């Protein structure tokens, strides 16, 4: 099993915690004021000054591109196990990850480019992403089809001489609302007659290519998530040179599999951070408020919920660390059961703990004065993004059944 954090990760975590105390927690109110002011101005799709002002400080503190699992030109090179507690800290404040250039979908897109991009593609797109100069979006989901089954994707990518021509409609393209978003990684079909998992490809589409229209944003429980946003995008006769193809025609499914593993574990680590902070808020509130003659914290129902929250959080953390350790030691593919398990466990746990924290705050818990309502909305979406709960449960069950089938149903104990 996994051991303690490495000395490097421990030092990074210390620095990150100090950065949070100095620059993130004290600015939570300012972040809300700035984004509210942009909304009132009628155009929330602008960069937030606070985030841009904190980025250089994060770089100076050596807290930049922490997520990179492989060293890239002197940056990154951290294991998933070591990244877990850092990502957990970032989960405590929903907007903080961008300050460290560690926010989705850019992290997944950078890793995709690092793993599958050509030297030219890396130079053009990966470098500015690593520098935090531009942002990116990942366009897979479509309104017209059940996109949890990626083989349903209808967007077409047709070869025409030296170009590919893309036609389709995507939605929930996170990050596409940002004015810094310059790159779309688009999944579509190059050959609908190929075997099921060889029909899809991924193409790099500069956002300003003619034929690309960002139509509107989709809200999440009423939140616009501006300026990041989850956008509906139309691709109408969009032409890109053939060298914008990633890895090769028919390799899109393979890239999606490689891309989603680390992305899923990052979501789960952040969910654990959000739940941990919600439990702290729950305890603080219950200790401070008196009802019916005694502090709420003395009511046994709250003892039950606090204890249950602690058990659920620690269980989820251990499972997540185990998944991270397996990804590091035997690879993402062999760790697929563990990745699927935490993708179910962590956001369900976080939804439950945040929901109890909201209850403990009474009406205040659902208001804009506390961060809990927004945290609930975010955690609820994690049960859908990167594959809904049911799809991951199916995967876990299939692996479990196959294991028994392999054991010949002879009663042989099978463990790994
Ligand atoms: C906030 C947010 C951000 C997102 N960001 C992005 C992004 O950046 N890029 C992108 O491409 N997509 C993004 N998505 C989309 C997300 O990945 C999809 O919503 C998800 O894959 C599910 O696809 P769908 O919405 O088409 O649901 P469907 O495929 O229509 O599924 C609907 C429901 O059916 C059930 N279901 C599905 N399969 C099974 C099964 N095998 N067994 C039993 N029940 C099943 C599940 O309950 C599921 O929720 C985002 C979504 C949200 C909410």
CSV table of C-alpha atoms and ligand atoms in Angstrom, one decimal:
chain,number,residue,atom,x,y,z
A,1,UNK,CA,0.0,0.0,0.0
A,2,UNK,CA,0.9,3.7,-0.2
A,3,UNK,CA,3.2,5.3,2.2
A,4,UNK,CA,3.5,8.8,3.7
A,5,UNK,CA,3.8,11.9,1.5
A,6,UNK,CA,7.2,12.5,0.0
A,7,UNK,CA,9.3,15.3,1.5
A,8,UNK,CA,8.7,17.3,-1.7
A,9,UNK,CA,4.9,17.0,-1.5
A,10,UNK,CA,5.0,17.8,2.2
A,11,UNK,CA,6.9,21.0,1.6
A,12,UNK,CA,4.6,22.0,-1.3
A,13,UNK,CA,1.5,21.4,0.9
A,14,UNK,CA,3.0,23.6,3.6
A,15,UNK,CA,3.6,26.4,1.1
A,16,UNK,CA,0.2,26.0,-0.4
A,17,UNK,CA,-1.5,26.2,3.0
A,18,UNK,CA,0.5,29.4,3.7
A,19,UNK,CA,-0.6,30.8,0.3
A,20,UNK,CA,-4.2,30.1,1.2
A,21,UNK,CA,-3.9,31.9,4.5
A,22,UNK,CA,-2.2,34.9,3.0
A,23,UNK,CA,-4.0,35.3,-0.4
A,24,UNK,CA,-7.0,33.0,-0.9
A,25,UNK,CA,-9.2,33.0,2.2
A,26,UNK,CA,-8.8,36.8,2.8
A,27,UNK,CA,-9.9,37.4,-0.8
A,28,UNK,CA,-13.0,35.3,-0.9
A,29,UNK,CA,-15.2,38.4,-0.4
A,30,UNK,CA,-13.3,40.3,-3.0
A,31,UNK,CA,-13.7,37.6,-5.5
A,32,UNK,CA,-17.5,37.7,-5.0
A,33,UNK,CA,-17.6,41.5,-5.2
A,34,UNK,CA,-15.6,41.5,-8.4
A,35,UNK,CA,-17.6,38.9,-10.2
A,36,UNK,CA,-20.9,40.5,-9.0
A,37,UNK,CA,-19.7,43.8,-10.3
A,38,UNK,CA,-19.0,42.3,-13.7
A,39,UNK,CA,-22.5,40.8,-13.7
A,40,UNK,CA,-24.0,44.1,-12.9
A,41,UNK,CA,-22.0,45.7,-15.7
A,42,UNK,CA,-23.9,43.4,-18.1
A,43,UNK,CA,-20.8,41.5,-19.2
A,44,UNK,CA,-19.6,38.8,-16.7
A,45,UNK,CA,-17.5,37.1,-19.5
A,46,UNK,CA,-14.3,39.0,-18.6
A,47,UNK,CA,-11.2,38.1,-16.7
A,48,UNK,CA,-11.3,38.5,-12.9
A,49,UNK,CA,-8.6,41.0,-11.9
A,50,UNK,CA,-8.1,39.2,-8.5
A,51,UNK,CA,-7.2,35.9,-10.2
A,52,UNK,CA,-4.8,37.6,-12.6
A,53,UNK,CA,-3.1,39.5,-9.8
A,54,UNK,CA,-2.6,36.3,-7.7
A,55,UNK,CA,-1.1,34.2,-10.6
A,56,UNK,CA,2.4,35.9,-10.4
A,57,UNK,CA,2.4,35.4,-6.7
A,58,UNK,CA,1.7,31.7,-7.1
A,59,UNK,CA,4.5,31.4,-9.6
A,60,UNK,CA,6.9,33.2,-7.4
A,61,UNK,CA,6.0,30.8,-4.5
A,62,UNK,CA,6.8,27.8,-6.8
A,63,UNK,CA,3.1,26.8,-6.8
A,64,UNK,CA,2.5,26.7,-10.6
A,65,UNK,CA,1.5,23.7,-12.8
A,66,UNK,CA,1.6,21.5,-9.8
A,67,UNK,CA,-0.7,18.9,-11.5
A,68,UNK,CA,1.8,17.8,-14.2
A,69,UNK,CA,2.4,14.1,-13.6
A,70,UNK,CA,5.5,14.0,-15.8
A,71,UNK,CA,8.3,16.5,-15.7
A,72,UNK,CA,8.0,18.9,-18.6
A,73,UNK,CA,11.0,21.1,-19.3
A,74,UNK,CA,11.8,21.5,-15.7
A,75,UNK,CA,8.2,21.9,-14.5
A,76,UNK,CA,6.0,19.5,-12.6
A,77,UNK,CA,6.8,15.8,-12.3
A,78,UNK,CA,4.7,15.0,-9.3
A,79,UNK,CA,3.0,11.7,-8.7
A,80,UNK,CA,-0.8,11.4,-8.4
A,81,UNK,CA,-0.3,10.4,-4.8
A,82,UNK,CA,1.7,13.5,-4.0
A,83,UNK,CA,-0.7,15.7,-5.9
A,84,UNK,CA,-3.8,14.4,-4.0
A,85,UNK,CA,-3.3,16.5,-0.8
A,86,UNK,CA,-2.5,19.6,-2.9
A,87,UNK,CA,-5.6,19.3,-5.0
A,88,UNK,CA,-7.6,18.7,-1.9
A,89,UNK,CA,-6.5,22.0,-0.5
A,90,UNK,CA,-7.5,23.7,-3.8
A,91,UNK,CA,-11.0,22.1,-3.4
A,92,UNK,CA,-11.6,24.2,-0.4
A,93,UNK,CA,-12.2,27.4,-2.5
A,94,UNK,CA,-13.9,26.7,-5.8
A,95,UNK,CA,-12.1,29.4,-7.8
A,96,UNK,CA,-8.6,28.9,-6.4
A,97,UNK,CA,-7.2,26.2,-8.7
A,98,UNK,CA,-6.9,28.7,-11.6
A,99,UNK,CA,-4.5,30.8,-9.5
A,100,UNK,CA,-2.0,27.9,-9.7
A,101,UNK,CA,-2.8,27.0,-13.3
A,102,UNK,CA,-4.3,23.8,-12.0
A,103,UNK,CA,-8.0,24.1,-13.1
A,104,UNK,CA,-10.1,21.9,-15.3
A,105,UNK,CA,-10.4,21.6,-18.3
A,106,UNK,CA,-7.0,23.1,-18.9
A,107,UNK,CA,-5.2,20.5,-16.8
A,108,UNK,CA,-6.7,17.7,-18.8
A,109,UNK,CA,-6.1,19.5,-22.1
A,110,UNK,CA,-2.5,20.2,-21.2
A,111,UNK,CA,-1.9,16.6,-20.3
A,112,UNK,CA,-3.5,15.5,-23.6
A,113,UNK,CA,-1.2,17.8,-25.5
A,114,UNK,CA,1.8,16.7,-23.5
A,115,UNK,CA,1.0,13.0,-24.1
A,116,UNK,CA,-0.3,13.1,-27.7
A,117,UNK,CA,0.7,16.4,-29.3
A,118,UNK,CA,3.3,16.8,-32.0
A,119,UNK,CA,6.3,19.0,-31.3
A,120,UNK,CA,4.6,21.8,-33.4
A,121,UNK,CA,1.2,21.4,-31.6
A,122,UNK,CA,3.0,21.5,-28.2
A,123,UNK,CA,4.9,24.7,-29.2
A,124,UNK,CA,1.8,26.4,-30.4
A,125,UNK,CA,-0.7,25.4,-27.7
A,126,UNK,CA,0.9,23.6,-24.7
A,127,UNK,CA,3.5,26.3,-24.0
A,128,UNK,CA,1.1,29.2,-23.7
A,129,UNK,CA,-1.2,27.0,-21.6
A,130,UNK,CA,1.6,26.1,-19.3
A,131,UNK,CA,2.5,29.8,-19.0
A,132,UNK,CA,-1.2,30.6,-18.2
A,133,UNK,CA,-1.3,33.0,-21.2
A,134,UNK,CA,-4.3,31.3,-22.8
A,135,UNK,CA,-7.1,28.9,-21.7
A,136,UNK,CA,-8.9,26.0,-23.5
A,137,UNK,CA,-12.0,24.0,-23.6
A,138,UNK,CA,-12.8,20.3,-24.3
A,139,UNK,CA,-15.8,19.8,-26.6
A,140,UNK,CA,-17.2,16.3,-26.5
A,141,UNK,CA,-20.8,16.4,-25.1
A,142,UNK,CA,-23.7,17.1,-27.5
A,143,UNK,CA,-27.3,18.2,-26.8
A,144,UNK,CA,-28.7,15.8,-29.3
A,145,UNK,CA,-27.3,12.5,-28.0
A,146,UNK,CA,-26.7,10.6,-24.7
A,147,UNK,CA,-23.1,11.7,-24.5
A,148,UNK,CA,-22.2,9.5,-21.5
A,149,UNK,CA,-21.8,6.9,-24.3
A,150,UNK,CA,-19.0,8.7,-26.3
A,151,UNK,CA,-19.6,6.4,-29.3
A,152,UNK,CA,-22.9,8.3,-29.8
A,153,UNK,CA,-21.1,11.5,-30.7
A,154,UNK,CA,-22.4,12.9,-34.0
A,155,UNK,CA,-20.1,15.8,-34.8
A,156,UNK,CA,-18.5,15.1,-38.2
A,157,UNK,CA,-14.9,15.6,-39.1
A,158,UNK,CA,-14.5,15.2,-42.9
A,159,UNK,CA,-11.2,15.3,-44.8
A,160,UNK,CA,-11.2,17.8,-47.6
A,161,UNK,CA,-7.8,18.0,-49.3
A,162,UNK,CA,-5.3,19.5,-46.8
A,163,UNK,CA,-8.1,20.4,-44.3
A,164,UNK,CA,-10.6,18.8,-42.0
A,165,UNK,CA,-14.1,20.2,-42.0
A,166,UNK,CA,-16.1,20.0,-38.8
A,167,UNK,CA,-19.8,20.2,-38.4
A,168,UNK,CA,-21.7,19.7,-35.1
A,169,UNK,CA,-23.2,21.2,-32.0
A,170,UNK,CA,-21.6,20.8,-28.6
A,171,UNK,CA,-22.7,22.0,-25.2
A,172,UNK,CA,-21.5,22.2,-21.6
A,173,UNK,CA,-18.1,23.2,-23.0
A,174,UNK,CA,-16.5,24.4,-19.8
A,175,UNK,CA,-14.1,27.3,-19.9
A,176,UNK,CA,-15.3,28.4,-23.4
A,177,UNK,CA,-16.8,31.5,-21.8
A,178,UNK,CA,-13.4,32.9,-20.8
A,179,UNK,CA,-12.0,35.7,-23.0
A,180,UNK,CA,-8.6,34.0,-22.7
A,181,UNK,CA,-10.0,30.7,-24.2
A,182,UNK,CA,-8.2,30.3,-27.4
A,183,UNK,CA,-8.2,26.5,-28.1
A,184,UNK,CA,-11.0,24.0,-28.4
A,185,UNK,CA,-10.1,20.3,-28.4
A,186,UNK,CA,-13.1,18.8,-30.4
A,187,UNK,CA,-14.1,15.2,-30.5
A,188,UNK,CA,-16.0,14.0,-33.6
A,189,UNK,CA,-16.4,11.2,-36.0
A,190,UNK,CA,-14.0,10.8,-39.0
A,191,UNK,CA,-15.3,7.4,-40.0
A,192,UNK,CA,-18.8,6.3,-38.9
A,193,UNK,CA,-18.3,2.9,-40.7
A,194,UNK,CA,-15.2,2.0,-38.7
A,195,UNK,CA,-15.4,-0.3,-35.7
A,196,UNK,CA,-17.3,1.3,-32.8
A,197,UNK,CA,-14.2,2.6,-30.9
A,198,UNK,CA,-12.2,3.7,-34.0
A,199,UNK,CA,-14.8,6.1,-35.5
A,200,UNK,CA,-13.8,9.1,-33.3
A,201,UNK,CA,-11.0,11.6,-33.6
A,202,UNK,CA,-9.8,14.7,-31.8
A,203,UNK,CA,-8.9,17.9,-33.6
A,204,UNK,CA,-7.4,21.1,-32.3
A,205,UNK,CA,-9.6,24.0,-33.3
A,206,UNK,CA,-8.5,27.6,-32.7
A,207,UNK,CA,-11.4,29.4,-31.2
A,208,UNK,CA,-11.3,32.2,-33.7
A,209,UNK,CA,-11.7,29.9,-36.7
A,210,UNK,CA,-14.5,31.0,-39.0
A,211,UNK,CA,-17.7,28.9,-38.4
A,212,UNK,CA,-17.2,28.6,-34.7
A,213,UNK,CA,-20.0,30.3,-32.7
A,214,UNK,CA,-20.2,30.3,-29.0
A,215,UNK,CA,-24.0,30.6,-28.7
A,216,UNK,CA,-24.9,30.9,-25.0
A,217,UNK,CA,-24.0,29.7,-21.5
A,218,UNK,CA,-25.7,26.9,-19.7
A,219,UNK,CA,-26.3,27.6,-16.0
A,220,UNK,CA,-25.8,25.1,-13.1
A,221,UNK,CA,-28.6,25.4,-10.6
A,222,UNK,CA,-28.8,29.1,-11.8
A,223,UNK,CA,-25.1,29.8,-11.4
A,224,UNK,CA,-23.4,31.1,-14.6
A,225,UNK,CA,-19.9,30.1,-13.4
A,226,UNK,CA,-18.7,33.2,-15.3
A,227,UNK,CA,-16.2,34.0,-16.7
A,228,UNK,CA,-15.3,30.3,-17.1
A,229,UNK,CA,-18.9,29.2,-18.1
A,230,UNK,CA,-20.3,26.0,-19.7
A,231,UNK,CA,-21.1,27.0,-23.2
A,232,UNK,CA,-23.1,25.8,-26.2
A,233,UNK,CA,-21.0,25.9,-29.3
A,234,UNK,CA,-21.9,25.5,-33.0
A,235,UNK,CA,-19.3,24.3,-35.5
A,236,UNK,CA,-20.5,25.1,-39.0
A,237,UNK,CA,-18.2,24.2,-41.8
A,238,UNK,CA,-15.2,24.8,-39.6
A,239,UNK,CA,-12.0,24.2,-41.6
A,240,UNK,CA,-8.6,23.4,-40.0
A,241,UNK,CA,-5.4,22.2,-41.6
A,242,UNK,CA,-4.8,18.4,-41.4
A,243,UNK,CA,-1.9,18.9,-39.0
A,244,UNK,CA,-4.4,19.9,-36.3
A,245,UNK,CA,-5.4,16.3,-35.8
A,246,UNK,CA,-4.3,14.8,-32.5
A,247,UNK,CA,-2.5,11.5,-32.7
A,248,UNK,CA,-4.3,10.3,-35.8
A,249,UNK,CA,-7.7,9.5,-37.3
A,250,UNK,CA,-9.7,7.0,-35.3
A,251,UNK,CA,-7.6,7.6,-32.1
A,252,UNK,CA,-10.1,9.9,-30.3
A,253,UNK,CA,-11.5,7.2,-28.0
A,254,UNK,CA,-8.1,6.2,-27.0
A,255,UNK,CA,-7.2,9.8,-26.1
A,256,UNK,CA,-10.4,10.3,-24.2
A,257,UNK,CA,-9.7,7.3,-22.0
A,258,UNK,CA,-6.1,8.6,-21.3
A,259,UNK,CA,-7.4,12.1,-20.6
A,260,UNK,CA,-10.3,11.2,-18.3
A,261,UNK,CA,-8.5,9.1,-15.7
A,262,UNK,CA,-6.4,11.9,-14.1
A,263,UNK,CA,-9.2,14.4,-14.6
A,264,UNK,CA,-11.6,12.2,-12.6
A,265,UNK,CA,-9.2,11.8,-9.7
A,266,UNK,CA,-8.6,15.6,-9.6
A,267,UNK,CA,-12.4,16.2,-9.3
A,268,UNK,CA,-12.5,13.7,-6.4
A,269,UNK,CA,-9.6,15.3,-4.6
A,270,UNK,CA,-11.3,18.7,-4.8
A,271,UNK,CA,-14.6,17.1,-3.6
A,272,UNK,CA,-12.8,15.9,-0.5
A,273,UNK,CA,-11.4,19.4,0.2
A,274,UNK,CA,-14.8,20.9,-0.2
A,275,UNK,CA,-16.4,18.3,2.2
A,276,UNK,CA,-13.6,18.8,4.8
A,277,UNK,CA,-14.2,22.6,4.8
A,278,UNK,CA,-18.0,22.1,5.0
A,279,UNK,CA,-17.5,19.9,8.0
A,280,UNK,CA,-15.4,22.6,9.7
A,281,UNK,CA,-18.1,25.2,8.9
A,282,UNK,CA,-20.8,22.8,10.2
A,283,UNK,CA,-19.0,22.4,13.5
A,284,UNK,CA,-18.3,26.1,13.9
A,285,UNK,CA,-21.9,27.0,13.2
A,286,UNK,CA,-23.3,24.4,15.6
A,287,UNK,CA,-21.0,25.5,18.4
A,288,UNK,CA,-21.9,29.2,17.9
A,289,UNK,CA,-25.7,29.0,17.7
A,290,UNK,CA,-28.0,28.3,20.6
A,291,UNK,CA,-31.6,27.0,20.1
A,292,UNK,CA,-34.0,25.8,22.7
A,293,UNK,CA,-31.6,26.7,25.6
A,294,UNK,CA,-28.4,25.0,24.4
A,295,UNK,CA,-25.8,25.1,21.6
A,296,UNK,CA,-27.0,23.2,18.6
A,297,UNK,CA,-23.8,21.2,18.8
A,298,UNK,CA,-25.2,19.5,21.9
A,299,UNK,CA,-28.1,18.0,20.0
A,300,UNK,CA,-27.5,14.3,19.5
A,301,UNK,CA,-28.7,14.4,15.9
A,302,UNK,CA,-25.8,16.7,15.1
A,303,UNK,CA,-23.3,14.4,16.8
A,304,UNK,CA,-24.6,11.6,14.5
A,305,UNK,CA,-24.1,13.8,11.4
A,306,UNK,CA,-20.7,15.1,12.4
A,307,UNK,CA,-19.5,11.6,13.2
A,308,UNK,CA,-20.9,10.2,9.9
A,309,UNK,CA,-19.3,13.1,8.0
A,310,UNK,CA,-15.9,12.4,9.5
A,311,UNK,CA,-16.2,8.7,8.6
A,312,UNK,CA,-17.4,9.4,5.1
A,313,UNK,CA,-14.6,11.9,4.4
A,314,UNK,CA,-11.8,9.7,5.7
A,315,UNK,CA,-13.1,6.7,3.8
A,316,UNK,CA,-13.3,8.7,0.6
A,317,UNK,CA,-9.8,10.1,1.1
A,318,UNK,CA,-8.3,6.7,1.7
A,319,UNK,CA,-10.0,5.3,-1.4
A,320,UNK,CA,-8.8,8.3,-3.4
A,321,UNK,CA,-5.2,7.9,-2.2
A,322,UNK,CA,-5.4,4.2,-3.1
A,323,UNK,CA,-6.5,5.0,-6.6
A,324,UNK,CA,-3.8,7.6,-6.9
A,325,UNK,CA,-1.2,5.1,-5.7
A,326,UNK,CA,-2.4,2.5,-8.2
A,327,UNK,CA,-2.3,5.0,-11.0
A,328,UNK,CA,1.3,5.7,-10.1
A,329,UNK,CA,2.4,2.1,-9.7
A,330,UNK,CA,0.4,0.1,-12.3
A,331,UNK,CA,-0.9,2.8,-14.6
A,332,UNK,CA,-4.3,4.4,-15.3
A,333,UNK,CA,-5.7,1.4,-17.2
A,334,UNK,CA,-5.0,-1.1,-14.4
A,335,UNK,CA,-6.4,1.4,-11.9
A,336,UNK,CA,-9.7,1.8,-13.7
A,337,UNK,CA,-11.7,0.1,-11.1
A,338,UNK,CA,-10.3,2.3,-8.3
A,339,UNK,CA,-10.8,5.4,-10.5
A,340,UNK,CA,-14.4,4.4,-11.1
A,341,UNK,CA,-15.0,3.8,-7.4
A,342,UNK,CA,-13.8,7.2,-6.2
A,343,UNK,CA,-15.7,8.9,-9.0
A,344,UNK,CA,-18.8,7.5,-7.4
A,345,UNK,CA,-17.8,7.7,-3.8
A,346,UNK,CA,-16.2,11.2,-3.5
A,347,UNK,CA,-18.9,13.5,-5.0
A,348,UNK,CA,-21.8,11.5,-3.4
A,349,UNK,CA,-20.0,11.9,-0.1
A,350,UNK,CA,-19.4,15.6,-0.7
A,351,UNK,CA,-23.0,16.2,-1.6
A,352,UNK,CA,-24.1,14.6,1.6
A,353,UNK,CA,-21.7,16.5,3.9
A,354,UNK,CA,-22.3,19.8,2.2
A,355,UNK,CA,-26.0,19.3,2.4
A,356,UNK,CA,-25.7,18.7,6.2
A,357,UNK,CA,-23.6,21.8,6.5
A,358,UNK,CA,-26.3,23.8,4.7
A,359,UNK,CA,-28.9,22.4,7.1
A,360,UNK,CA,-26.7,23.3,10.1
A,361,UNK,CA,-26.7,26.9,8.8
A,362,UNK,CA,-30.4,27.2,8.4
A,363,UNK,CA,-31.6,29.8,5.9
A,364,UNK,CA,-28.1,31.3,5.7
A,365,UNK,CA,-26.8,28.0,4.3
A,366,UNK,CA,-28.8,28.4,1.1
A,367,UNK,CA,-28.0,32.1,0.7
A,368,UNK,CA,-25.2,34.0,-1.2
A,369,UNK,CA,-23.7,35.0,2.2
A,370,UNK,CA,-22.1,31.6,2.5
A,371,UNK,CA,-20.2,29.5,0.0
A,372,UNK,CA,-22.2,26.3,0.8
A,373,UNK,CA,-25.0,26.6,-1.8
A,374,UNK,CA,-22.5,27.1,-4.6
A,375,UNK,CA,-20.4,24.2,-3.3
A,376,UNK,CA,-23.5,22.0,-3.3
A,377,UNK,CA,-24.3,22.9,-6.9
A,378,UNK,CA,-20.7,22.2,-7.9
A,379,UNK,CA,-20.5,18.9,-6.1
A,380,UNK,CA,-23.8,17.8,-7.6
A,381,UNK,CA,-22.5,18.3,-11.1
A,382,UNK,CA,-19.4,16.1,-10.3
A,383,UNK,CA,-21.9,13.1,-10.1
A,384,UNK,CA,-22.6,13.8,-13.9
A,385,UNK,CA,-19.4,15.2,-15.4
A,386,UNK,CA,-16.8,12.8,-16.8
A,387,UNK,CA,-19.3,10.0,-16.7
A,388,UNK,CA,-22.4,9.8,-14.5
A,389,UNK,CA,-22.5,7.6,-11.4
A,390,UNK,CA,-24.4,4.8,-13.1
A,391,UNK,CA,-21.7,4.4,-15.9
A,392,UNK,CA,-19.0,4.0,-13.3
A,393,UNK,CA,-21.0,1.6,-11.2
A,394,UNK,CA,-21.5,-0.5,-14.3
A,395,UNK,CA,-17.8,-0.5,-14.9
A,396,UNK,CA,-17.1,-1.6,-11.3
A,397,UNK,CA,-19.6,-4.4,-11.5
A,398,UNK,CA,-18.3,-5.6,-14.9
A,399,UNK,CA,-14.8,-5.8,-13.5
A,400,UNK,CA,-16.0,-7.6,-10.4
A,401,UNK,CA,-18.1,-10.1,-12.4
A,402,UNK,CA,-15.2,-10.7,-14.8
A,403,UNK,CA,-12.9,-11.4,-11.8
A,404,UNK,CA,-15.3,-14.1,-10.6
A,405,UNK,CA,-15.8,-15.5,-14.1
A,406,UNK,CA,-12.0,-15.7,-14.4
A,407,UNK,CA,-11.8,-17.6,-11.2
A,408,UNK,CA,-13.9,-20.3,-13.0
A,409,UNK,CA,-16.8,-19.9,-10.5
A,410,UNK,CA,-15.1,-22.8,-8.7
A,411,UNK,CA,-15.1,-21.1,-5.4
A,412,UNK,CA,-11.4,-20.2,-5.8
A,413,UNK,CA,-10.5,-17.1,-3.9
A,414,UNK,CA,-9.4,-14.4,-6.3
A,415,UNK,CA,-7.7,-11.3,-4.9
A,416,UNK,CA,-5.3,-8.8,-6.3
B,1,LIG,C1,-21.1,21.6,-15.0
B,1,LIG,C2,-20.8,20.7,-16.2
B,1,LIG,C3,-19.6,20.8,-16.9
B,1,LIG,C4,-19.3,20.0,-18.0
B,1,LIG,N1,-18.2,20.2,-18.7
B,1,LIG,C5,-18.0,19.5,-19.9
B,1,LIG,C6,-16.9,19.8,-20.8
B,1,LIG,O1,-16.1,20.7,-20.5
B,1,LIG,N2,-16.8,19.1,-21.9
B,1,LIG,C7,-17.8,18.2,-22.3
B,1,LIG,O2,-17.6,17.6,-23.4
B,1,LIG,N3,-18.8,17.9,-21.5
B,1,LIG,C8,-18.9,18.5,-20.3
B,1,LIG,N4,-20.0,18.2,-19.5
B,1,LIG,C9,-21.0,17.2,-19.9
B,1,LIG,C10,-20.9,15.9,-19.1
B,1,LIG,O3,-19.6,15.3,-19.3
B,1,LIG,C11,-22.1,15.1,-19.6
B,1,LIG,O4,-23.2,15.7,-19.1
B,1,LIG,C12,-22.0,13.6,-19.1
B,1,LIG,O5,-21.0,12.9,-19.8
B,1,LIG,C13,-23.4,12.9,-19.4
B,1,LIG,O6,-23.8,13.0,-20.7
B,1,LIG,P1,-25.3,13.6,-21.0
B,1,LIG,O7,-25.5,14.9,-20.2
B,1,LIG,O8,-25.5,13.6,-22.4
B,1,LIG,O9,-26.2,12.5,-20.2
B,1,LIG,P2,-26.9,11.1,-20.9
B,1,LIG,O10,-25.8,10.4,-21.6
B,1,LIG,O11,-28.1,11.6,-21.7
B,1,LIG,O12,-27.3,10.4,-19.6
B,1,LIG,C14,-28.4,10.9,-18.8
B,1,LIG,C15,-28.5,10.0,-17.5
B,1,LIG,O13,-28.8,8.7,-17.9
B,1,LIG,C16,-28.2,7.8,-16.9
B,1,LIG,N5,-27.4,6.8,-17.6
B,1,LIG,C17,-26.5,7.0,-18.6
B,1,LIG,N6,-25.8,5.9,-18.9
B,1,LIG,C18,-26.4,4.9,-18.1
B,1,LIG,C19,-26.1,3.5,-17.9
B,1,LIG,N7,-25.2,2.9,-18.7
B,1,LIG,N8,-26.9,2.9,-17.0
B,1,LIG,C20,-27.8,3.5,-16.3
B,1,LIG,N9,-28.0,4.8,-16.4
B,1,LIG,C21,-27.3,5.5,-17.3
B,1,LIG,C22,-27.4,8.7,-16.0
B,1,LIG,O14,-28.2,8.9,-14.8
B,1,LIG,C23,-27.2,10.0,-16.7
B,1,LIG,O15,-27.1,11.1,-15.8
B,1,LIG,C24,-20.3,19.0,-18.3
B,1,LIG,C25,-21.4,18.8,-17.6
B,1,LIG,C26,-21.7,19.7,-16.5
B,1,LIG,C27,-23.0,19.5,-15.7
